[in-house]
CSV table of C-alpha atoms in Angstrom, one decimal:
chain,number,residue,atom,x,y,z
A,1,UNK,CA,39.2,193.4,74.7
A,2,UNK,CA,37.2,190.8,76.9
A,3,UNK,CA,38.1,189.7,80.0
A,4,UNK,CA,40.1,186.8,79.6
A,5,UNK,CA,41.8,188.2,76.7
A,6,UNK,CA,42.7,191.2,78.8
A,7,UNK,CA,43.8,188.6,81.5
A,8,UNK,CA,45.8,186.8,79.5
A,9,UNK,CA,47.5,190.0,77.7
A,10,UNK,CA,48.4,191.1,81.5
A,11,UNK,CA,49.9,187.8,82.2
A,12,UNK,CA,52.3,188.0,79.6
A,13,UNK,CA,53.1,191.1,80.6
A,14,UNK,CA,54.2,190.1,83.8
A,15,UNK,CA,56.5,187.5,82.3
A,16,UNK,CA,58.2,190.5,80.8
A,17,UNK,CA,58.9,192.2,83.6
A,18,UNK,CA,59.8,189.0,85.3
A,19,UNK,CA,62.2,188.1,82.5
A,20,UNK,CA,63.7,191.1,82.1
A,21,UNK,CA,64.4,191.3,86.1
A,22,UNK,CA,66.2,188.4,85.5
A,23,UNK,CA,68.6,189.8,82.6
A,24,UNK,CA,69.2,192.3,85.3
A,25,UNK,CA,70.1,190.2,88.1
A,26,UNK,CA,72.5,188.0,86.0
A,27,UNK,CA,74.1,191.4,85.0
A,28,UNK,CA,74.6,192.7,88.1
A,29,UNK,CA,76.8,189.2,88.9
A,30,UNK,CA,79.5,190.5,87.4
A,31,UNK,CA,78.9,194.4,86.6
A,32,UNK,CA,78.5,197.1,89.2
A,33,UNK,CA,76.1,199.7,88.7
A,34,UNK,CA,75.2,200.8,85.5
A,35,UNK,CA,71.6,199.0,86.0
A,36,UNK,CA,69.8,202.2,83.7
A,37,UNK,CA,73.0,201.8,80.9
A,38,UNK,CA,71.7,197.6,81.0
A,39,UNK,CA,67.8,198.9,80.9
A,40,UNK,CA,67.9,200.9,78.4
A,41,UNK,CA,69.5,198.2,76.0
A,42,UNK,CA,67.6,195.6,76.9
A,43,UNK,CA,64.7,197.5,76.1
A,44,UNK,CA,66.2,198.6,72.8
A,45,UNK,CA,66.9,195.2,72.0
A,46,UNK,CA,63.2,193.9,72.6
A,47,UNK,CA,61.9,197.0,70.7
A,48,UNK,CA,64.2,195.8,67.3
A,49,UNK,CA,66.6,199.1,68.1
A,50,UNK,CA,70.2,199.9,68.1
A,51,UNK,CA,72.4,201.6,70.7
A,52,UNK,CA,75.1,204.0,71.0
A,53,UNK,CA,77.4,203.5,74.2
A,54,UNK,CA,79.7,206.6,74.7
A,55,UNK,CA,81.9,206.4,77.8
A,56,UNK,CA,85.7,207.6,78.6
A,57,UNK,CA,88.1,204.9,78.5
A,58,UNK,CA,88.1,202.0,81.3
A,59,UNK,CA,84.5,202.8,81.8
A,60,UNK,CA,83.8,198.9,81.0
A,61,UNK,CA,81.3,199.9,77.9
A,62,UNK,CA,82.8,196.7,76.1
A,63,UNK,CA,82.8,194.6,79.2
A,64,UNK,CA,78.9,195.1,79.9
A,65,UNK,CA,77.8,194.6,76.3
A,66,UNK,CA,80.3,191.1,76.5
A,67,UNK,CA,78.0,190.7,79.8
A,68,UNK,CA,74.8,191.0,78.0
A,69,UNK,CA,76.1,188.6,74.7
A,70,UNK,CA,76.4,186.6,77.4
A,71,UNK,CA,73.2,186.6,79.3
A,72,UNK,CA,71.1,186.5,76.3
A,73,UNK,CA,71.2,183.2,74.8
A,74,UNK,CA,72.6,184.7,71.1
A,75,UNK,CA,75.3,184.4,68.7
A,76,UNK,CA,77.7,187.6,69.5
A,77,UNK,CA,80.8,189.1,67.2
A,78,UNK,CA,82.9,192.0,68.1
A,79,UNK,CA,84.6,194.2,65.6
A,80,UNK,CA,87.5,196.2,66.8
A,81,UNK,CA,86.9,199.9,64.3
A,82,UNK,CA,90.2,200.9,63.0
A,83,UNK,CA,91.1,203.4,60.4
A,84,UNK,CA,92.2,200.8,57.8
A,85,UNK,CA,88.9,198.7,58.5
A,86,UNK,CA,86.6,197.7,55.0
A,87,UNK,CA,83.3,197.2,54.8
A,88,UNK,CA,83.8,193.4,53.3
A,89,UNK,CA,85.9,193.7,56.9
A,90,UNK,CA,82.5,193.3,58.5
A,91,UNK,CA,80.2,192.5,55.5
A,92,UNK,CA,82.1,189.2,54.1
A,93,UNK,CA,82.8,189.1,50.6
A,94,UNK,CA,82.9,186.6,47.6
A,95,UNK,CA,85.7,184.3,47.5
A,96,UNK,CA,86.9,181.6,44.8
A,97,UNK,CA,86.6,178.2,45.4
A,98,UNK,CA,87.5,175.2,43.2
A,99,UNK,CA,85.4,172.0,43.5
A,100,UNK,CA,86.7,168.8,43.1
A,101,UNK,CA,86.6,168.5,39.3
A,102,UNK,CA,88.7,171.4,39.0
A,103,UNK,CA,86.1,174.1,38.2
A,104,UNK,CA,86.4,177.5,40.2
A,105,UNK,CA,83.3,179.4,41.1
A,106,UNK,CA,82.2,182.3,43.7
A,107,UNK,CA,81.1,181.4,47.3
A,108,UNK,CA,80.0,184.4,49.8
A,109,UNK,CA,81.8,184.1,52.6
A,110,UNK,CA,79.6,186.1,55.4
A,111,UNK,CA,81.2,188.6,57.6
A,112,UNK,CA,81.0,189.1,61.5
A,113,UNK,CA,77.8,191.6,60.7
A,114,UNK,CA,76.0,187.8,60.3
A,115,UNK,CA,75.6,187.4,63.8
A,116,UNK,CA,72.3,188.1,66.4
A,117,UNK,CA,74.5,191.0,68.8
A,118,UNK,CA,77.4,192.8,67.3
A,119,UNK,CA,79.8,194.9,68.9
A,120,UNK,CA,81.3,198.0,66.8
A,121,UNK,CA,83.7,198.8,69.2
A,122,UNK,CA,84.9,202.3,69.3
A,123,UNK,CA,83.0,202.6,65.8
A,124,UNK,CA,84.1,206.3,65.2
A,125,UNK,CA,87.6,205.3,64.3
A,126,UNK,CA,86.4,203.8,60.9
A,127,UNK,CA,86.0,205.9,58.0
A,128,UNK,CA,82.5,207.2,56.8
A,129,UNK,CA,83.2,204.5,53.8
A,130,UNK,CA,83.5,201.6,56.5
A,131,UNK,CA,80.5,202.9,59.2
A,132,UNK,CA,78.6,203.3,56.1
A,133,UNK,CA,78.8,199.3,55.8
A,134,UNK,CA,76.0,198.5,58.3
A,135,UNK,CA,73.0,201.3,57.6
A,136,UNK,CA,71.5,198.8,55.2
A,137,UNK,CA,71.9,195.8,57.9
A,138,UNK,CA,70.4,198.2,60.9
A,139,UNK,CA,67.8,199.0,58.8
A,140,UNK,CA,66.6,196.4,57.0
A,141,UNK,CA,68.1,193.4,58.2
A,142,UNK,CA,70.2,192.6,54.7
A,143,UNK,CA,73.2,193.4,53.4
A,144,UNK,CA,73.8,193.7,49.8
A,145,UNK,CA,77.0,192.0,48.5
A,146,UNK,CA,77.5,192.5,44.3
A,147,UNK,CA,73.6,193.1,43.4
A,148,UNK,CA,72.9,190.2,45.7
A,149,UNK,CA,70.9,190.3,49.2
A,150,UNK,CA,71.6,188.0,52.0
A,151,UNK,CA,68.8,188.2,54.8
A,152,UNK,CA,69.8,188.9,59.0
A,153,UNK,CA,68.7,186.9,61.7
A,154,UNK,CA,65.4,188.7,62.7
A,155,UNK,CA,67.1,189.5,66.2
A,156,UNK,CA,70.0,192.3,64.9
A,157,UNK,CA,71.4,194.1,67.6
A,158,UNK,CA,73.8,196.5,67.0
A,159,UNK,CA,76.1,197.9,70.1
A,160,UNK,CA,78.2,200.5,68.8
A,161,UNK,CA,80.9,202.3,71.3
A,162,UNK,CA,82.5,205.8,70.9
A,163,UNK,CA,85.0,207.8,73.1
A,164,UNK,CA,84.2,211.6,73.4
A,165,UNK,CA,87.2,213.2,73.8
A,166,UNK,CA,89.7,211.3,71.4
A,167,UNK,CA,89.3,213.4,68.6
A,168,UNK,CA,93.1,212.2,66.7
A,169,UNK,CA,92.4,209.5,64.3
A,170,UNK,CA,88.6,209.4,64.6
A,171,UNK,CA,85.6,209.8,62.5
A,172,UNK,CA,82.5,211.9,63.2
A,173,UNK,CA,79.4,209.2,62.6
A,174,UNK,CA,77.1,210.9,59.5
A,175,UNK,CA,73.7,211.7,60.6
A,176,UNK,CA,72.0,209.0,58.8
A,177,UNK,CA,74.2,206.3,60.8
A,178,UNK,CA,73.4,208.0,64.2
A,179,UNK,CA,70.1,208.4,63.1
A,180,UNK,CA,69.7,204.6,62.9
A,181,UNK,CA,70.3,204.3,66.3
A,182,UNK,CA,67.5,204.0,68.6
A,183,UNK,CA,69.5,205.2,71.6
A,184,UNK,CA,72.6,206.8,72.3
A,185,UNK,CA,72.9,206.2,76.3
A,186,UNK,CA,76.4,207.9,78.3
A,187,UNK,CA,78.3,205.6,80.8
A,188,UNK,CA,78.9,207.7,84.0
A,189,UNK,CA,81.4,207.6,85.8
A,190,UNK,CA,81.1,205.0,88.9
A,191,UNK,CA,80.7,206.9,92.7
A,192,UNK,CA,83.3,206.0,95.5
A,193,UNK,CA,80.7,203.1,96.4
A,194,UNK,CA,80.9,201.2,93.6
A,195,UNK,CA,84.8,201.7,92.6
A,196,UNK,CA,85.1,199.9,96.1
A,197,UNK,CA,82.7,197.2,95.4
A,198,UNK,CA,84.3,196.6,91.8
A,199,UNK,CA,87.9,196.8,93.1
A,200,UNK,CA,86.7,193.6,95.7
A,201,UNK,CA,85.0,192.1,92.4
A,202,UNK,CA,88.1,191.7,90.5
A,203,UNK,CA,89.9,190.6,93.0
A,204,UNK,CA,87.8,187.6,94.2
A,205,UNK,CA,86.8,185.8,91.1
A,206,UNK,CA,88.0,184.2,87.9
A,207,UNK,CA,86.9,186.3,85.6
A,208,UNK,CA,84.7,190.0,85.7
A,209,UNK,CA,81.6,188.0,84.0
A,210,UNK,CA,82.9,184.5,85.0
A,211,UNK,CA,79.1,184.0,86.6
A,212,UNK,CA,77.0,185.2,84.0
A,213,UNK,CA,74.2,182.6,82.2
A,214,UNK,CA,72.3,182.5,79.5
A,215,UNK,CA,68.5,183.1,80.6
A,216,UNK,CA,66.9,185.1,77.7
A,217,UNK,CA,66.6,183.3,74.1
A,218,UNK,CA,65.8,184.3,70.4
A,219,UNK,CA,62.7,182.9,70.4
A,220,UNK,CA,61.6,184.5,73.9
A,221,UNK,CA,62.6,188.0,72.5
A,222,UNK,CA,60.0,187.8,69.6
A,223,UNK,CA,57.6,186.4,71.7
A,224,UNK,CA,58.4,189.8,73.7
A,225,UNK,CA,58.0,192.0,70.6
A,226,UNK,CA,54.7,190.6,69.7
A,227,UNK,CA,53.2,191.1,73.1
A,228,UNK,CA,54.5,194.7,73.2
A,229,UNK,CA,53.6,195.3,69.9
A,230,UNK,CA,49.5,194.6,71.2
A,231,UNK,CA,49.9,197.6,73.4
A,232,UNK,CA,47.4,199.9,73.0
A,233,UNK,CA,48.8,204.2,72.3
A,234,UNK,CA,45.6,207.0,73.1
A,235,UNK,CA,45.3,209.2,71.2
A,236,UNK,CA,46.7,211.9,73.9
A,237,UNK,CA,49.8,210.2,74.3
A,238,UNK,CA,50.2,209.8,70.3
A,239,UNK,CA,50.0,213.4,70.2
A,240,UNK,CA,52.0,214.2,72.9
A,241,UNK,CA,54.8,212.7,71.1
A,242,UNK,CA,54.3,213.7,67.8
A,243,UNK,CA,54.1,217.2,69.8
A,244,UNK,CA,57.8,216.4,71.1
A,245,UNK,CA,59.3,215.8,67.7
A,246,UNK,CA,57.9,218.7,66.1
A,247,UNK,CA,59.0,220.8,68.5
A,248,UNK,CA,62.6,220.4,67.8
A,249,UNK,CA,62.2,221.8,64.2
A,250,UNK,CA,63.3,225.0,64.1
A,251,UNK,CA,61.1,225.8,61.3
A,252,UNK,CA,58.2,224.9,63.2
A,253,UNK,CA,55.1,227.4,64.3
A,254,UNK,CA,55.8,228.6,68.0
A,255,UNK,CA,59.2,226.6,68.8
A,256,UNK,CA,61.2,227.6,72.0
A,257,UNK,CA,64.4,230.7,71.3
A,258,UNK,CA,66.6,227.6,72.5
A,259,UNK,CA,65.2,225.6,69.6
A,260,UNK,CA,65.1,228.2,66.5
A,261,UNK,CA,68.3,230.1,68.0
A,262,UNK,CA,70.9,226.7,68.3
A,263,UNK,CA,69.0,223.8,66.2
A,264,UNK,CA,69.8,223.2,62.8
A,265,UNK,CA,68.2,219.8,62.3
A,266,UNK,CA,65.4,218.4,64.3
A,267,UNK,CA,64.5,214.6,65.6
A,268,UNK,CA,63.2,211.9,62.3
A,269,UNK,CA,60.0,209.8,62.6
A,270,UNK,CA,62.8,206.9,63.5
A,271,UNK,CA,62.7,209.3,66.7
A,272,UNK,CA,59.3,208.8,67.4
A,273,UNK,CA,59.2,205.0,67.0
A,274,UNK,CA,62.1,205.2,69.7
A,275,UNK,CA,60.5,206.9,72.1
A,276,UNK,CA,57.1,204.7,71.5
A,277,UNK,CA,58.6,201.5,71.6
A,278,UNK,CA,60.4,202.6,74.3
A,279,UNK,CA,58.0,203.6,76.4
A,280,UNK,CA,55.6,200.7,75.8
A,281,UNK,CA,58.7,198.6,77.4
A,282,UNK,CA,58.8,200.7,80.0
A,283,UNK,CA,55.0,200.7,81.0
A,284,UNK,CA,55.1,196.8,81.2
A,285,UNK,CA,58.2,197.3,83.3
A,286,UNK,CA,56.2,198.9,85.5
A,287,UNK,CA,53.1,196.3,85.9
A,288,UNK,CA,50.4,198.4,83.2
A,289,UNK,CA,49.3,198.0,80.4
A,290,UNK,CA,49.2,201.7,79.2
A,291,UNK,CA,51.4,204.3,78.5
A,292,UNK,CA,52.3,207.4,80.7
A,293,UNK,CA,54.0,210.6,79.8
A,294,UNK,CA,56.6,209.5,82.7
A,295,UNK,CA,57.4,206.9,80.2
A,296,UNK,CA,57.6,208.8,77.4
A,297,UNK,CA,59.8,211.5,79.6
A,298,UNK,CA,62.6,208.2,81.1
A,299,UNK,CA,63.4,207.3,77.5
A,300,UNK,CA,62.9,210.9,75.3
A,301,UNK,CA,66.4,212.0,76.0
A,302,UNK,CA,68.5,208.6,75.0
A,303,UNK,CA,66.1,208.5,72.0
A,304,UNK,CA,66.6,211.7,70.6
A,305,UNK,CA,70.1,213.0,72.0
A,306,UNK,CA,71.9,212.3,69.3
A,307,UNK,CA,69.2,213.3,66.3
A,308,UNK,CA,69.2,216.6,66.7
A,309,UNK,CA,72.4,218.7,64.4
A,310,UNK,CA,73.1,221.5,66.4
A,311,UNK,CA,74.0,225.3,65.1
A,312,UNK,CA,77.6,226.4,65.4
A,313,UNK,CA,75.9,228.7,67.9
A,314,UNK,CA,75.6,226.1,70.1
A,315,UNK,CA,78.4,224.8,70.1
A,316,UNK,CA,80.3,227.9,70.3
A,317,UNK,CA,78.0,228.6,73.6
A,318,UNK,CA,77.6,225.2,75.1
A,319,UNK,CA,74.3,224.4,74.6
A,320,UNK,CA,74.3,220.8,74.7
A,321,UNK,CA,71.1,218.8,72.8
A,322,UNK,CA,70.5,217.8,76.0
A,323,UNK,CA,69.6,220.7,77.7
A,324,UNK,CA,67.1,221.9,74.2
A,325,UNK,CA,65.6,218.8,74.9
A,326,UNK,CA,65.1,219.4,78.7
A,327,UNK,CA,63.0,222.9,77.6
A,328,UNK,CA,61.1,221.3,75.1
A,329,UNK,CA,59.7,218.8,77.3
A,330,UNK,CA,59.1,220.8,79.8
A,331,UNK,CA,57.3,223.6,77.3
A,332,UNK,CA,55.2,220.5,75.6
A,333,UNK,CA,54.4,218.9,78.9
A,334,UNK,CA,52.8,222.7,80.4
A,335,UNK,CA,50.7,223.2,77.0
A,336,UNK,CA,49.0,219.8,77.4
């Protein structure tokens, strides 16, 4: 790569970063905190992903994702996931229609999946039947309606929201859909701090994202994607990563007790494509044009949290994914 190639490829780089700081600072208008929550969608958003937002109840999960529809210039549809919810619910479906000399004929009528962000709120209340309705749209970016294919936006953005402790009247999401998910990121609980600051937030303005604006487009997110997608992976990172994945199989050669004793299932190759795309995000974030095993290590977690199908072991003796994945890092990282 010659110089001015190199300078230019640098330059847009920096318009990432610079765009993407301002995403931030129009979120933090109207939301308090939760600036890692914000990151880690935007950067699954620019990296073609999905997310997983699981919170307790009045955490705001639906708020900030409303905040971000906002802020990105993009057509956004919510779907409120109830048990008696079909999949033409969110597909659309073929309806009749007469034309004016009488005759009747099909006409699709597209669903609230036809949209550039869409919010399956508390998703895990739909039956396997109904989540099942947007693997082929996360995916592929079609849906399939009576043997014919209609074609998605090329900006799809799935925000999905689950509760973790209502258990009555829910659905456990089948490991294919939580596979498709590029991340599945936990809203904490706010500290004293910011309850105070969003208590004085809702009480002096019109609305909790009355002051968000639009500043990101459709056409400036691919423009992202391609520049990202120019990032160069050595061939020490590559295997590092592949390393990571591999290492939660438990029928691999030399895998940690943790790992062989409490893990069923290990992380997919969609896994690794999270954690790459991730971290090639979070390099430019960060001014370089390269990726670090720091990256790799802020985004390996969210990405591969919710692939990995524990043992009734571990559930039995609390041994969260979360804490296999820790040791696993931490034993990959030492051998390299």
């Amino acid at each position: 790569m010659g110089s001015k190639p190199l300078e230019d490829f640098s330059s847009r780089l920096q318009s990432i970063r610079s765009d993407i700081a301002h995403v931030e600072d129009e979120f933090g208008k109207s939301i308090i905190g939760n600036r890692e929550v914000l990151r880690t969608m935007v950067i699954a958003l620019i990296s073609n992903g999905h997310v997983l937002v699981e919170g307790m109840p009045g955490l705001g999960k639906t708020l900030m994702i409303r905040t971000i529809a906002r802020i990105l210039d993009l057509d956004f549809r919510r779907v409120q996931f109830t048990p008696d919810l079909m999949p033409a619910d969110i597909i659309g479906t073929n309806i009749i229609v007469e034309d004016g000399v009488g005759d009747r004929h099909f006409r699709f009528e597209k669903g609230p999946i036809f949209s550039h962000i869409l919010l399956a709120d508390e998703i895990n209340r739909a039956s396997p039947k109904t989540q099942s309705a947007l693997l082929q749209a996360m995916e592929e970016h079609e849906v399939t309606v009576f043997g014919k294919s209609y074609t998605l936006d090329e900006v799809f953005f799935t925000l999905a929201t689950q509760n973790p402790i209502e258990m009555a009247g829910t659905y456990p999401l089948p490991e294919a859909q939580l596979d498709r998910f590029y991340f599945k990121v936990v809203v904490p609980y706010p500290s004293e701090e910011d309850l105070k600051k969003i208590g004085i937030l809702n009480t002096n303005t019109n609305g909790p994202n009355a002051k968000a604006r639009k500043v990101l487009s459709m056409e400036r997110i691919l423009e992202m994607r391609a520049t990202l997608m120019e990032m160069p992976i050595t061939d020490r990172i590559y295997d590092f990563s592949v390393k990571l994945i591999r290492s939660t199989h438990p029928d691999s050669n030399g895998v940690l007790e943790n790992v062989s004793r409490y893990v069923r299932y290990g992380a997919s190759p969609r896994g690794l494509n999270a954690v790459l795309s991730a971290s090639r995000v979070s390099a430019a974030l960060d001014g370089r044009a390269n990726i670090s095993l720091e990256d790799i290590e802020s985004y390996y977690i969210p990405a591969l949290r919710h692939r990995l199908v524990m043992k009734y072991e571990g559930e039995i003796e609390g041994v969260s994914p979360v804490e296999v994945l820790q040791d696993v890092f931490r034993s990959v990282r030492n051998s390299f």
